[in-house]
Tab-separated table of C-alpha atoms in Angstrom:
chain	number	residue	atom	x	y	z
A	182	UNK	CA	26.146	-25.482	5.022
A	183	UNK	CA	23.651	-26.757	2.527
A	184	UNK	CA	23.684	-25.341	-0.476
A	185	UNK	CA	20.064	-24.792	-0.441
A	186	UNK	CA	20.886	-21.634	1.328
A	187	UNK	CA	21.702	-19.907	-2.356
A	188	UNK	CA	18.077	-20.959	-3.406
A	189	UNK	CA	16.452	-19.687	-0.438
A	190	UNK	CA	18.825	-16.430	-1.015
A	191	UNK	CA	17.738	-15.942	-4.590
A	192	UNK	CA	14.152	-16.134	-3.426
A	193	UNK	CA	14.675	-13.590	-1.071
A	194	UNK	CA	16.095	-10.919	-3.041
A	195	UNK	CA	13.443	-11.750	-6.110
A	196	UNK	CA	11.103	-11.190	-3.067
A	197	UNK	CA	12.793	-7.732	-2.264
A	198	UNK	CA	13.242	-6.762	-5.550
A	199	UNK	CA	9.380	-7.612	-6.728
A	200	UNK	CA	8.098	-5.411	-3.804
A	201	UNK	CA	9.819	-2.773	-5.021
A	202	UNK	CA	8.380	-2.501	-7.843
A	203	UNK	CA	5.144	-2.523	-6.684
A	204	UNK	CA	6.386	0.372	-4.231
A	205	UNK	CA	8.196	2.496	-5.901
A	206	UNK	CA	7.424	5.245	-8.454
A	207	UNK	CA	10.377	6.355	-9.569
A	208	UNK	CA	10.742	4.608	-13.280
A	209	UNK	CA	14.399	4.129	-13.006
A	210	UNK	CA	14.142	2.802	-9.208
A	211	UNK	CA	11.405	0.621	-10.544
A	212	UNK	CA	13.818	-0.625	-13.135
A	213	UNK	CA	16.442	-1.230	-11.041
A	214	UNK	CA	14.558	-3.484	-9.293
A	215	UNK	CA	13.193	-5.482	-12.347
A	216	UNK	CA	17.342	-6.112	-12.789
A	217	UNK	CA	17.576	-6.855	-8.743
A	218	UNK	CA	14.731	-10.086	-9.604
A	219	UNK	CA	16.689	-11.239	-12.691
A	220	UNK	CA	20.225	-11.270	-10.960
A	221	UNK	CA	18.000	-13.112	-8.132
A	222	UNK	CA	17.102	-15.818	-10.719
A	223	UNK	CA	20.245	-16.123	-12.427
A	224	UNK	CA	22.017	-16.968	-8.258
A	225	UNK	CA	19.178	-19.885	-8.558
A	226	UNK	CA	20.418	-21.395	-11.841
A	227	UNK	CA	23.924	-20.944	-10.891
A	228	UNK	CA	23.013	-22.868	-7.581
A	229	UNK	CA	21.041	-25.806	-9.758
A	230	UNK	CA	23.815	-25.891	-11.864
A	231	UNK	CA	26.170	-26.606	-9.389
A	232	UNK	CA	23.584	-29.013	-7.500
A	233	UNK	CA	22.909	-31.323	-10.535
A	234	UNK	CA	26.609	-30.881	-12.116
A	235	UNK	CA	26.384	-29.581	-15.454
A	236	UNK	CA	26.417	-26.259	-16.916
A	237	UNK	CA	23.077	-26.023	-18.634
A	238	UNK	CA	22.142	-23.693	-15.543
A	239	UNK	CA	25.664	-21.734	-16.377
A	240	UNK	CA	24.407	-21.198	-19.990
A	241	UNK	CA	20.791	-20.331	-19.124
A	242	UNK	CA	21.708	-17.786	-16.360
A	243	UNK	CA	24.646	-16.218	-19.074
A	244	UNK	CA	21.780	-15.998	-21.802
A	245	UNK	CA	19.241	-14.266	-18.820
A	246	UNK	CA	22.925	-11.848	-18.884
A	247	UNK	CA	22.708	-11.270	-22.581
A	248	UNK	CA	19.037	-10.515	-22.490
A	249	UNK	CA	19.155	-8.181	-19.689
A	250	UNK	CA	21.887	-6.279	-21.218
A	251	UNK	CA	19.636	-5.362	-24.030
A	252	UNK	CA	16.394	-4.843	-22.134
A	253	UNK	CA	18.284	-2.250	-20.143
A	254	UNK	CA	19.375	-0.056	-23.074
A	255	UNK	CA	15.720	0.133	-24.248
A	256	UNK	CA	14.455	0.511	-21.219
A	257	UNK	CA	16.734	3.209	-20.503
A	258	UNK	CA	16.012	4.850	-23.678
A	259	UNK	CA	12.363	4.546	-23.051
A	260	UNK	CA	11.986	6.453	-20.256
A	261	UNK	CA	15.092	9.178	-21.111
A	262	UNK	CA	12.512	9.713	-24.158
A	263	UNK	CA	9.322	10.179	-22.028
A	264	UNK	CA	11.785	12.406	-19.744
A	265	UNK	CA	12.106	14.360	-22.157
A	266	UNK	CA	8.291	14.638	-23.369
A	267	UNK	CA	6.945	15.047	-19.916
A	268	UNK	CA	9.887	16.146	-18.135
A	269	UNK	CA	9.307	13.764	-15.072
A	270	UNK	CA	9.993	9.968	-14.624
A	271	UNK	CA	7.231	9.034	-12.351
A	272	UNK	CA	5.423	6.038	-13.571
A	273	UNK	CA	2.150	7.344	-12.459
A	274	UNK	CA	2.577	10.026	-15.081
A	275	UNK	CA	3.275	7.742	-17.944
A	276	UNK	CA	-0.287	6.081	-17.940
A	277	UNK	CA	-1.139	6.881	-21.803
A	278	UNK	CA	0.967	5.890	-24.547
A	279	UNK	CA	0.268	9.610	-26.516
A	280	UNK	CA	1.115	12.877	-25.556
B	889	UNK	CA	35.974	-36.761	2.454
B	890	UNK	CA	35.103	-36.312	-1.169
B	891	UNK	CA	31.675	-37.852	-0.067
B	892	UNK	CA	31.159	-35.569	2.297
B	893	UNK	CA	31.992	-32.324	0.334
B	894	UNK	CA	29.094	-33.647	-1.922
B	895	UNK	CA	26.746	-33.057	0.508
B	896	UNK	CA	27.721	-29.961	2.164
B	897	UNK	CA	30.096	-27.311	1.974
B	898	UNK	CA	33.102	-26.143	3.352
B	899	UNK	CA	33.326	-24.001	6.408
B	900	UNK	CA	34.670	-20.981	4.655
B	901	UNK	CA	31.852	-20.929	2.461
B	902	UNK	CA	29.303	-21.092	5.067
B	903	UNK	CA	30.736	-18.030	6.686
B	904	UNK	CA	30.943	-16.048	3.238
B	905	UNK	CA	28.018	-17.189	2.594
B	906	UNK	CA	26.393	-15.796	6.046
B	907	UNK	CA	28.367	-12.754	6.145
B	908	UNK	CA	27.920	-11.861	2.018
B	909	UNK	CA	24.945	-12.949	1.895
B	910	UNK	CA	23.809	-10.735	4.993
B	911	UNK	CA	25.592	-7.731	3.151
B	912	UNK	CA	23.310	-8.452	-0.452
B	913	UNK	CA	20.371	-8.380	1.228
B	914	UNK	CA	20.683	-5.290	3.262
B	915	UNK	CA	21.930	-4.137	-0.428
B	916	UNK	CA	19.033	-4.963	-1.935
B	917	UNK	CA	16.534	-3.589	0.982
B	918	UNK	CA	18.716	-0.282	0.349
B	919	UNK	CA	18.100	-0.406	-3.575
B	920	UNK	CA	14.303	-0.467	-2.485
B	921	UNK	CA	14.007	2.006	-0.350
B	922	UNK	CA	16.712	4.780	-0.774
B	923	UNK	CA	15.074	8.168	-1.788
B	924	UNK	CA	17.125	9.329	-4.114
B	925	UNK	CA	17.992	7.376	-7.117
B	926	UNK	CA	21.899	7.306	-7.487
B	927	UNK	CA	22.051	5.878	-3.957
B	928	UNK	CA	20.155	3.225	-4.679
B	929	UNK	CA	22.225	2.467	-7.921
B	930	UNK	CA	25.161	2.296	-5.647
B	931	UNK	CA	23.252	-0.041	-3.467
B	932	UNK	CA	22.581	-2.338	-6.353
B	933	UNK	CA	25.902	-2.167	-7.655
B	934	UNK	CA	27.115	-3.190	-4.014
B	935	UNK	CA	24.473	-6.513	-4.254
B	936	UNK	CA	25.594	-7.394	-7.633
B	937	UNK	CA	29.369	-7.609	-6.598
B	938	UNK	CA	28.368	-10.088	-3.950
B	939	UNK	CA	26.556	-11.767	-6.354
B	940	UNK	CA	29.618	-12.281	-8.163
B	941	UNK	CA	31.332	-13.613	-5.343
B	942	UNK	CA	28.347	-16.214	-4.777
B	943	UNK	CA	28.941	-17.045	-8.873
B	944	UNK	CA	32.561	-17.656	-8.115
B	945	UNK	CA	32.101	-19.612	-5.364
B	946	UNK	CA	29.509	-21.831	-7.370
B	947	UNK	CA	32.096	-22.898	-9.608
B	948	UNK	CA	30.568	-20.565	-12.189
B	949	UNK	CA	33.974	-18.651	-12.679
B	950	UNK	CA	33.101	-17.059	-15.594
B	951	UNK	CA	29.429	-15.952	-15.238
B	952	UNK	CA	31.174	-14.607	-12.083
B	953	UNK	CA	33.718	-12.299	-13.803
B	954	UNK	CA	30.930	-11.457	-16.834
B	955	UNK	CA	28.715	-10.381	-13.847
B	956	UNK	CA	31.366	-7.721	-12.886
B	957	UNK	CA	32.702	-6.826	-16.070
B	958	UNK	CA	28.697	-6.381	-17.467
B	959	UNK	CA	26.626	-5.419	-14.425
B	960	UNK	CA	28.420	-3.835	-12.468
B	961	UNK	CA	30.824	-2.075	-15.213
B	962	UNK	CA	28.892	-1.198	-17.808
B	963	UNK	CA	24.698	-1.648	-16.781
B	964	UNK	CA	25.126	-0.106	-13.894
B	965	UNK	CA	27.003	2.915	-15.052
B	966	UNK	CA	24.447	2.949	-17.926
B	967	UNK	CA	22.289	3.613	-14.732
B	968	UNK	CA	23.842	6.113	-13.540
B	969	UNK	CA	24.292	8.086	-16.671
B	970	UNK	CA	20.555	7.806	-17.059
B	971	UNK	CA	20.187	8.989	-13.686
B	972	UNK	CA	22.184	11.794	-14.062
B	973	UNK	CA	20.470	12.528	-17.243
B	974	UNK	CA	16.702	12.598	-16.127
B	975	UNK	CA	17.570	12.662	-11.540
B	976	UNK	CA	17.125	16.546	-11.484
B	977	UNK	CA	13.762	16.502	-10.829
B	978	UNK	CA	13.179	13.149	-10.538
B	979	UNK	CA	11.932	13.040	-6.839
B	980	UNK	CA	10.172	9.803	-6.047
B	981	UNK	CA	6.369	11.413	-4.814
B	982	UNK	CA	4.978	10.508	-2.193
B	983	UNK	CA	1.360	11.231	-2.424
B	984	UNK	CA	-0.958	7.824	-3.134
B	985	UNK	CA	-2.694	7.602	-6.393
B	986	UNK	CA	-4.069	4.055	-5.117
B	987	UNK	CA	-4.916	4.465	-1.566
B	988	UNK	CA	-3.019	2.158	1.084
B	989	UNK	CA	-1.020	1.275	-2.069
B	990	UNK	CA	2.003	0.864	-0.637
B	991	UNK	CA	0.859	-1.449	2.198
B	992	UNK	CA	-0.969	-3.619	0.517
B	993	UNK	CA	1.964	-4.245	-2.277
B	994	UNK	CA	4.103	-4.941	0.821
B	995	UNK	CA	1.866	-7.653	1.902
B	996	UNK	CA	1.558	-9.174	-1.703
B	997	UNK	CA	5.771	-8.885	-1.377
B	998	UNK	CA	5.786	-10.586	1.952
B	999	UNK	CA	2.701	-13.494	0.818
B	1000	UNK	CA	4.908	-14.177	-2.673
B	1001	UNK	CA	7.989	-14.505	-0.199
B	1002	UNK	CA	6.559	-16.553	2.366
B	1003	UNK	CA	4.941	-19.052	-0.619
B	1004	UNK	CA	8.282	-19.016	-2.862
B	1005	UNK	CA	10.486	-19.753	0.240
B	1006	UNK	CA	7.723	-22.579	1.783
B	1007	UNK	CA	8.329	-24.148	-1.822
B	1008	UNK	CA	11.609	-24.380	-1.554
B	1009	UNK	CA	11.736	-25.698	1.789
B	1010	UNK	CA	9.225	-28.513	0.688
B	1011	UNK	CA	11.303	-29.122	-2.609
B	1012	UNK	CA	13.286	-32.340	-1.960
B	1013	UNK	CA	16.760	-30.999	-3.131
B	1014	UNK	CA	18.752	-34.351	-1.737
B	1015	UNK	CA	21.089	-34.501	-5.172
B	1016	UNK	CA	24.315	-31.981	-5.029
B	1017	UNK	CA	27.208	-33.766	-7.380
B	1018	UNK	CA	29.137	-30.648	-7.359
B	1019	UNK	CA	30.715	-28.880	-10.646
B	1020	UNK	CA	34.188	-30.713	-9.797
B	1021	UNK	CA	33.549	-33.107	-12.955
B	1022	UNK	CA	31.659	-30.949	-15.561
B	1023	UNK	CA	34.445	-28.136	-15.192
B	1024	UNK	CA	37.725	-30.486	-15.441
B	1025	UNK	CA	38.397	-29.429	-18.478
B	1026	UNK	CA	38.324	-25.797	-17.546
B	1027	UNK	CA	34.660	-23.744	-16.723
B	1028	UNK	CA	35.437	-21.697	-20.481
B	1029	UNK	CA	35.830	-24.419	-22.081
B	1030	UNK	CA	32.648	-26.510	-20.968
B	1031	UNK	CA	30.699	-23.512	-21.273
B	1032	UNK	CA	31.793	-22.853	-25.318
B	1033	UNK	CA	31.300	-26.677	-25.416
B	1034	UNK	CA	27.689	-26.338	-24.608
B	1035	UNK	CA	27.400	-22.754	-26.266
B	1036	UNK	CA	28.984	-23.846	-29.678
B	1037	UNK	CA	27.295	-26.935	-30.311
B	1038	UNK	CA	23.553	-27.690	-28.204
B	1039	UNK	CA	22.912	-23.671	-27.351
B	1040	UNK	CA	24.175	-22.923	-30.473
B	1041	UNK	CA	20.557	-21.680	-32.198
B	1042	UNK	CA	19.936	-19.442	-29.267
B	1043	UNK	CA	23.003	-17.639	-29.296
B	1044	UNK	CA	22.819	-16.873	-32.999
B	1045	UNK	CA	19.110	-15.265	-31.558
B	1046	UNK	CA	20.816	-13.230	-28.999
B	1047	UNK	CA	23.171	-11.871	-31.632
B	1048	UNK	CA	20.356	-10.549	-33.796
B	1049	UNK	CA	18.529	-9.335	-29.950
B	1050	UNK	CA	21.393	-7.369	-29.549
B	1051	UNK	CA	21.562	-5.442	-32.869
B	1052	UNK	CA	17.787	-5.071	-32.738
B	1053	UNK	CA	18.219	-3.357	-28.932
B	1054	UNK	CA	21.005	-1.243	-30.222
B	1055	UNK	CA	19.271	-0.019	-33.003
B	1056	UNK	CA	16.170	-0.011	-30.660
B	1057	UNK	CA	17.816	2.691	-28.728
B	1058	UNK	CA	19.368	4.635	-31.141
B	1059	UNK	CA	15.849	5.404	-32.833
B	1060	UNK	CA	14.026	5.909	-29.252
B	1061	UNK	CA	16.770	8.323	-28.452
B	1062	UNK	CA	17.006	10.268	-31.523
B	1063	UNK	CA	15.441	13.264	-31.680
B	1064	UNK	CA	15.024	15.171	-34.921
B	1065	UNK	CA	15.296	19.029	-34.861
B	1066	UNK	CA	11.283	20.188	-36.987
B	1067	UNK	CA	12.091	23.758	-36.806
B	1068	UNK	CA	15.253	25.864	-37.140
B	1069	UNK	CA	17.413	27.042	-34.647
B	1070	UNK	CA	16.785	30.655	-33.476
B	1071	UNK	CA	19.773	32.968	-34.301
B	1072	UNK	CA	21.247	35.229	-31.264
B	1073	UNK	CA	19.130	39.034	-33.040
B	1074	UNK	CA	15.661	36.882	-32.522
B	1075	UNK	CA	16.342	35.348	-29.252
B	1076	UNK	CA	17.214	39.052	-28.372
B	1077	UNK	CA	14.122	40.705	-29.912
B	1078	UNK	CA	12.244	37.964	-28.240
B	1079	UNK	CA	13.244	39.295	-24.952
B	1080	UNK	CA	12.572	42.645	-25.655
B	1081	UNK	CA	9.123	41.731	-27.039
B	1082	UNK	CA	7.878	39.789	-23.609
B	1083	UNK	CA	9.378	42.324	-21.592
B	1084	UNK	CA	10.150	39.982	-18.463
B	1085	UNK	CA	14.179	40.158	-18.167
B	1086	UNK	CA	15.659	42.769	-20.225
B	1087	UNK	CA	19.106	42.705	-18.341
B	1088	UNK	CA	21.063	39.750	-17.522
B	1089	UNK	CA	20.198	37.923	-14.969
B	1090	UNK	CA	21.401	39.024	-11.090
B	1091	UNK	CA	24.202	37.109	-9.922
B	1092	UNK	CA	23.840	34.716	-6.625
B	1093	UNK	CA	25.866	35.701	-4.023
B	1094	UNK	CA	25.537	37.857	-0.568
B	1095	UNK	CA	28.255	40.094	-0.115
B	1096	UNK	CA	32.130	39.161	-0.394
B	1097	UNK	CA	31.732	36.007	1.803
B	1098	UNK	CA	29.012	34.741	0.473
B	1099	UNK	CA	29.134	34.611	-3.456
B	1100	UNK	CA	28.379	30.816	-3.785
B	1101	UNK	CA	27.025	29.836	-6.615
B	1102	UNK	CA	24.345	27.940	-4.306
B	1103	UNK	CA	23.144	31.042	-2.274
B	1104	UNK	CA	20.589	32.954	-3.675
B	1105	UNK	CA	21.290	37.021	-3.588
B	1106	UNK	CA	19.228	39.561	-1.243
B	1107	UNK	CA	16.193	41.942	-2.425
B	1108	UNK	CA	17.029	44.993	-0.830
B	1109	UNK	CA	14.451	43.568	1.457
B	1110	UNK	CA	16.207	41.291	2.479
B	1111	UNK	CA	14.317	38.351	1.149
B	1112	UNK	CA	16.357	36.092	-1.049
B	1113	UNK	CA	15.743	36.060	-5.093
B	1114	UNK	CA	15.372	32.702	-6.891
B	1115	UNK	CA	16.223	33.949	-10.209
B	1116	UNK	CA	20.059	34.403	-9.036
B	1117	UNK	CA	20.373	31.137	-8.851
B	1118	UNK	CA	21.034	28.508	-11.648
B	1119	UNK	CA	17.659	26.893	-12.591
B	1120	UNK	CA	19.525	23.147	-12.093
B	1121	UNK	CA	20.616	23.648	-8.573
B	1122	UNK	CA	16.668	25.442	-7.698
B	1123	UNK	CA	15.107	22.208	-9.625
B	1124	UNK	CA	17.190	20.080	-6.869
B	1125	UNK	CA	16.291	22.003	-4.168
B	1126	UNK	CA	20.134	22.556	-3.516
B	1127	UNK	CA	20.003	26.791	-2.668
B	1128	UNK	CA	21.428	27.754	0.394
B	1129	UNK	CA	19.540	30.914	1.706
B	1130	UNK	CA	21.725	32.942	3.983
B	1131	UNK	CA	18.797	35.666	4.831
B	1132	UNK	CA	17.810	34.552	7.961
B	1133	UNK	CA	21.976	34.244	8.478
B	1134	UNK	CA	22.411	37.514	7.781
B	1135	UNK	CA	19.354	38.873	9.967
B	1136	UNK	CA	20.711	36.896	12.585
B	1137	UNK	CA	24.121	38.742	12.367
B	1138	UNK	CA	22.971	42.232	12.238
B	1139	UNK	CA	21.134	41.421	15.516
B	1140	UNK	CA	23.791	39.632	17.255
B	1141	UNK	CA	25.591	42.834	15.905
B	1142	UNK	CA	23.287	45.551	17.613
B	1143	UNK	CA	23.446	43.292	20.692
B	1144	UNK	CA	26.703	43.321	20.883
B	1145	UNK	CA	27.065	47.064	20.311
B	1146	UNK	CA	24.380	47.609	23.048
B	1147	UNK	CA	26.578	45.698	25.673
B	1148	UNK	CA	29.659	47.275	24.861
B	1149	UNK	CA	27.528	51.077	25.006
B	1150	UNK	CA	26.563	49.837	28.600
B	1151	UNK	CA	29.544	48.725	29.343
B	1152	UNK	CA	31.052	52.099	28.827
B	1153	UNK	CA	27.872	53.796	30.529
B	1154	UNK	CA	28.430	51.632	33.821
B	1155	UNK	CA	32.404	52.608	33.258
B	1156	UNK	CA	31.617	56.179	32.962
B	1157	UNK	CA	29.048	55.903	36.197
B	1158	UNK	CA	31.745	54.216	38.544
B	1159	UNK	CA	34.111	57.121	37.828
């Protein structure tokens, strides 16, 4: 097997995952997916990493970890707090920044 | 033979690769289009585990345990406690606020596909030296190598990111009480003042077999009454209504009644 296969993998999910946020409404579905398109990228770096033999990719895909981890807790806070103003997490509902 | 492993890989990883890699993507197509939320965190969860499989095979052994240890142990169950927080009425609608929306996002999906994986294809990807020399010394090791020493400005930055999400949270999250809490005498005067529900509430529940906290109770009327049941479960749409049950019985049961009276008319005509 060429190891290409992991690239055109990655590209695939970042495909699936991208399409679903344009689809779906639900905010924390939508988020899901934004996480779906970053693990996507992070398969590809692994994949260069292995394919030019060094771990630059390694480091660059554990940093993409790192700042995932802290987009998800305020992201998740985000939309618990406009849960709790407007007691629905549709994104369609969230279209103004006030009240 | 060490040439040749350069180029390609091994049998086994082919087939884990086909069969995991099958598994991810149905994962991911799941995460998409489940209905309700905590399935598809369980879908993404499921993807994410393969993922870390596909890490370990990469030679990336520790991204591939991180990956487990941080997606799938703690983001993901961050997830899901947001999804049990807000998921009670969090029903994905379907009505279209853009019109053909969905379609037309699908085709964008499918054109960005089609155009990412043509670019790959036409990428000439000939080199493939393998990890076997950067990670003699150990994957950790290499990794704190580079970390410690040509990464090393970048990590101090995600150490400050991380205290500035944290604190991030903690502020969007916190909510500050303006007004006092209302004692027990003025909730009850309250009441009494808008004159909806003096009494407690009616209990859900249909006679003795029946007194799930699920199933709504009977008007004399027999229609069933929403306010028996807990204002959670009717927000999920999870009541049970057992009044066209119990309709059903007392017919089946005057049916039955009327057979066994003619019975015991035709018994009395034969004698």
């Amino acid at each position: 097997m060429n190891p290409v296969n992991y690239l055109y993998l990655a590209a695939l999910l970042f495909t699936i995952g991208a399409s679903g946020v344009l689809i779906r409404r639900n905010a924390i579905v939508v988020f899901m997916c934004v996480e779906l398109m970053l693990n996507a990228c992070n398969l590809a770096l692994v994949a260069f990493s292995r394919m030019h033999g060094n771990l630059d990719g390694q480091i660059i895909a554990f940093f993409t970890m790192v700042v995932a981890a802290a987009e998800v807790v305020v992201g998740l806070a985000i939309i618990v707090s406009l849960f709790r103003s407007r007691h629905s997490a549709s994104v369609d509902d969230a279209s103004l920044m006030k009240l | 033979m060490t040439q040749l492993a350069a180029y390609s890989t091994s049998t086994g990883e082919a087939v884990q690769f086909w069969v995991l890699g099958t598994v991810a993507v149905i994962g991911a197509l799941c995460t998409v289009f489940m209905k309700r939320a905590v399935h598809s965190a369980l879908c993404l969860a499921g993807t994410m585990i393969i993922l870390a499989v596909f890490y370990l095979a990469n030679g990336a052994y520790f991204l591939g345990i991180v990956q487990i240890v941080v997606y799938t142990g703690a983001i993901m169950m961050l997830f899901l406690f947001v999804v049990m927080l807000v998921g009670v009425t969090a029903a994905d609608s379907l009505k279209e606020t853009i019109k053909g929306q969905r379609w037309l996002a699908l085709l964008c999906g499918l054109g960005f596909g089609i155009l990412l994986i043509a670019g790959i294809g036409n990428a000439s990807l000939t080199q493939f030296d393998g990890l076997a020399q950067a990670n003699a010394g150990g994957n950790v090791e290499g990794l704190a190598q580079l970390l410690f020493t040509k990464y090393v400005f970048a990590f101090e930055l995600t150490g400050a990111l991380l205290i500035t999400a944290s604190v991030g949270a903690m502020v969007l999250t916190h909510r500050e009480r303006t007004e006092r809490a209302k004692t027990q005498r003025e909730l009850a005067e309250q009441r009494v003042r808008e004159g909806k529900h003096l009494p407690p509430l009616p209990a859900p529940g249909v006679y003795a077999r029946h007194n799930a906290v699920d199933i709504a109770g009977l008007l004399p009327d027999g229609t069933p009454s929403e306010l028996t049941v807990n204002r959670t479960l009717r927000e999920r749409g999870q009541i049970r209504d057992v009044s066209a049950e119990a309709l059903k019985d007392l017919k089946a049961l005057e049916q039955r009644s009327e057979a066994r009276l003619e019975r015991t008319r035709s018994g009395e005509a034969s004698k």
